[in-house]
XYZ file of N, CA and C in Angstrom:
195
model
N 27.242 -11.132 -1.172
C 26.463 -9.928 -1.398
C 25.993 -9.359 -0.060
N 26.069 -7.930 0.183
C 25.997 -7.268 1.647
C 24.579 -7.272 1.465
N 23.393 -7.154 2.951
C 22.614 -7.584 3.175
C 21.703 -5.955 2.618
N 20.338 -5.613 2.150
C 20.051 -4.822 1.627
C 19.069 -4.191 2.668
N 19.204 -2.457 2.585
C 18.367 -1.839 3.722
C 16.854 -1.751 3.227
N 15.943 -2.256 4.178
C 14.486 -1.563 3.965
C 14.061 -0.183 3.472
N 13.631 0.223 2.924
C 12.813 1.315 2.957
C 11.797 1.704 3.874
N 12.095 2.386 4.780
C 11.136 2.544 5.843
C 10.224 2.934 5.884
N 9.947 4.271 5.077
C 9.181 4.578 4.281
C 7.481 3.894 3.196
N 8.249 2.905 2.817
C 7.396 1.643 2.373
C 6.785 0.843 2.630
N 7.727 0.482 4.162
C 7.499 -0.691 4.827
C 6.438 -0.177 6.009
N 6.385 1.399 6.264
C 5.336 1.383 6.819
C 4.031 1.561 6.028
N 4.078 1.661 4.760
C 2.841 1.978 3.686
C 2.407 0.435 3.116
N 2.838 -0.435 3.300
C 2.529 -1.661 2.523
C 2.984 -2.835 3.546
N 2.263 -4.331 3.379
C 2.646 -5.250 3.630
C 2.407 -6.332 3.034
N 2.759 -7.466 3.666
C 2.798 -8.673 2.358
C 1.791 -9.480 2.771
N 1.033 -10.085 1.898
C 0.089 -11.237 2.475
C 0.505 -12.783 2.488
N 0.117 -13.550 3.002
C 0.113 -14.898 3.160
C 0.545 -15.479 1.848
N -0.190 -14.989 0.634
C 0.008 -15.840 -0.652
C 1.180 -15.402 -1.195
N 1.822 -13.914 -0.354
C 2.435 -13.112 -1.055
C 2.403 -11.671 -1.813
N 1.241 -11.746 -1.890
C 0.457 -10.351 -2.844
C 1.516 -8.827 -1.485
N 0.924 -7.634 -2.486
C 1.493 -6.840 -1.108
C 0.083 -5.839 -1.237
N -0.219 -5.310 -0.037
C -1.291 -4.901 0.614
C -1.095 -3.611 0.617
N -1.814 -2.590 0.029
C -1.790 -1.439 0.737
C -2.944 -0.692 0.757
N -2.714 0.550 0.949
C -3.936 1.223 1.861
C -4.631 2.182 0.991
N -6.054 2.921 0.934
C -6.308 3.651 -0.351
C -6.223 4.903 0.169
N -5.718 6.363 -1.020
C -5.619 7.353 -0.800
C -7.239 7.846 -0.788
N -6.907 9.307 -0.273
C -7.630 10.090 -0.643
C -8.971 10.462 0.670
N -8.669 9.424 1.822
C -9.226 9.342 2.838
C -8.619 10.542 4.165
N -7.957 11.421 3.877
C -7.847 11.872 5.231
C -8.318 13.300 5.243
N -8.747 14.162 4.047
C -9.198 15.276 4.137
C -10.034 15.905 3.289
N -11.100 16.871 3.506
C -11.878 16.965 2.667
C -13.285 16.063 2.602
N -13.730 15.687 3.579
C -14.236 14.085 3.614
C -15.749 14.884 3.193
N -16.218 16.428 3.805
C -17.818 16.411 3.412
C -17.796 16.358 2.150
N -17.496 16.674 1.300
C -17.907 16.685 -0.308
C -18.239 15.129 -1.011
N -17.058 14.174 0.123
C -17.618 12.778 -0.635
C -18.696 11.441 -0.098
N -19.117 11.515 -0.608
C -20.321 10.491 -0.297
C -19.565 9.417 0.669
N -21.092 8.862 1.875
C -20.521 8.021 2.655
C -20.070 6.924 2.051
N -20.510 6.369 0.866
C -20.636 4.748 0.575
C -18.621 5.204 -0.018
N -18.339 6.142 -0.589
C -17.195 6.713 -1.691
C -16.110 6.402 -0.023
N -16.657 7.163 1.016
C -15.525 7.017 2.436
C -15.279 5.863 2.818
N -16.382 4.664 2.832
C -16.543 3.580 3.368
C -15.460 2.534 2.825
N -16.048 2.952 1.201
C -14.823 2.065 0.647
C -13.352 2.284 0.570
N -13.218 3.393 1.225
C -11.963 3.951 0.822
C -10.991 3.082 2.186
N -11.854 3.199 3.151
C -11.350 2.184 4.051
C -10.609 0.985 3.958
N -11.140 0.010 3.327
C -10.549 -1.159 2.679
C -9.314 -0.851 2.236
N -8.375 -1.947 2.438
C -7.252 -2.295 1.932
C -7.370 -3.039 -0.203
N -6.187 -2.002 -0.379
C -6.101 -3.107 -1.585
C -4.890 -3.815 -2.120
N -4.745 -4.435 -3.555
C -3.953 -5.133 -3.162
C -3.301 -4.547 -4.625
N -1.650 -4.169 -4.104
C -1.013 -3.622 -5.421
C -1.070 -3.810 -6.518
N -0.868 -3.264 -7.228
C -0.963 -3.733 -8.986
C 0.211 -4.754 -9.342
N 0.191 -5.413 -10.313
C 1.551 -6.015 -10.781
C 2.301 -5.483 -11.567
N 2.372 -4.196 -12.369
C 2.980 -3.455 -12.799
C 4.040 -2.591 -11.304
N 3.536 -2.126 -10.641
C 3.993 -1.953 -9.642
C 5.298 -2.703 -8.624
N 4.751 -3.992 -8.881
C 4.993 -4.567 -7.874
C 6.651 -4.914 -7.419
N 7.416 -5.190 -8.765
C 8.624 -5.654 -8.916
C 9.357 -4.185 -8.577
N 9.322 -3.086 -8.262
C 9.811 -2.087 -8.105
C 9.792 -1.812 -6.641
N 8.372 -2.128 -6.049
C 8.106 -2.258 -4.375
C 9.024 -3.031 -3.816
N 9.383 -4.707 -3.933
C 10.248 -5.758 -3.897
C 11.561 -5.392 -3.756
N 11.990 -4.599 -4.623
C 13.256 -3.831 -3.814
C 13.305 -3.144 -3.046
N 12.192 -2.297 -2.294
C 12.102 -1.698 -1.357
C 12.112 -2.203 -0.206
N 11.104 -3.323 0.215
C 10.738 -4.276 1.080
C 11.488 -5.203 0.671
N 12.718 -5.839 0.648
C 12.874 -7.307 0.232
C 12.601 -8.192 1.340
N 12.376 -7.584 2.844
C 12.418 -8.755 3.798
C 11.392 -9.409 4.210
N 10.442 -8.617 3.973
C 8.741 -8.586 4.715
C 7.846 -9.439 3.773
């Protein structure tokens, strides 16, 4: 079986953790910021961690990482 290309795309939006989980980043942070409350910006910061519905669809994107 020929070796499968990354999604580059993906692979710069997500990564994998230690246990495995995949990591990504929350929307909604880059514009528009006076209307939302600081504590609403703060958290938006944080990383989260994909859904599992999601996840098996990402996995083909990233298979290497």
């Amino acid at each position: 079986m020929p070796k499968l290309k990354t999604h580059r795309g993906a692979a710069k939006r997500f990564s994998v953790t230690g246990t495995g989980k995949i990591k990504r980043s929350k929307a909604n942070s880059s514009h528009i910021l006076t209307s939302k409350t600081t504590k609403r910006k703060r958290n938006l910061r944080k990383s989260a961690i994909l859904d599992k519905t999601n996840e098996k669809a990402l996995r083909k994107l990233i298979p290497y990482l």
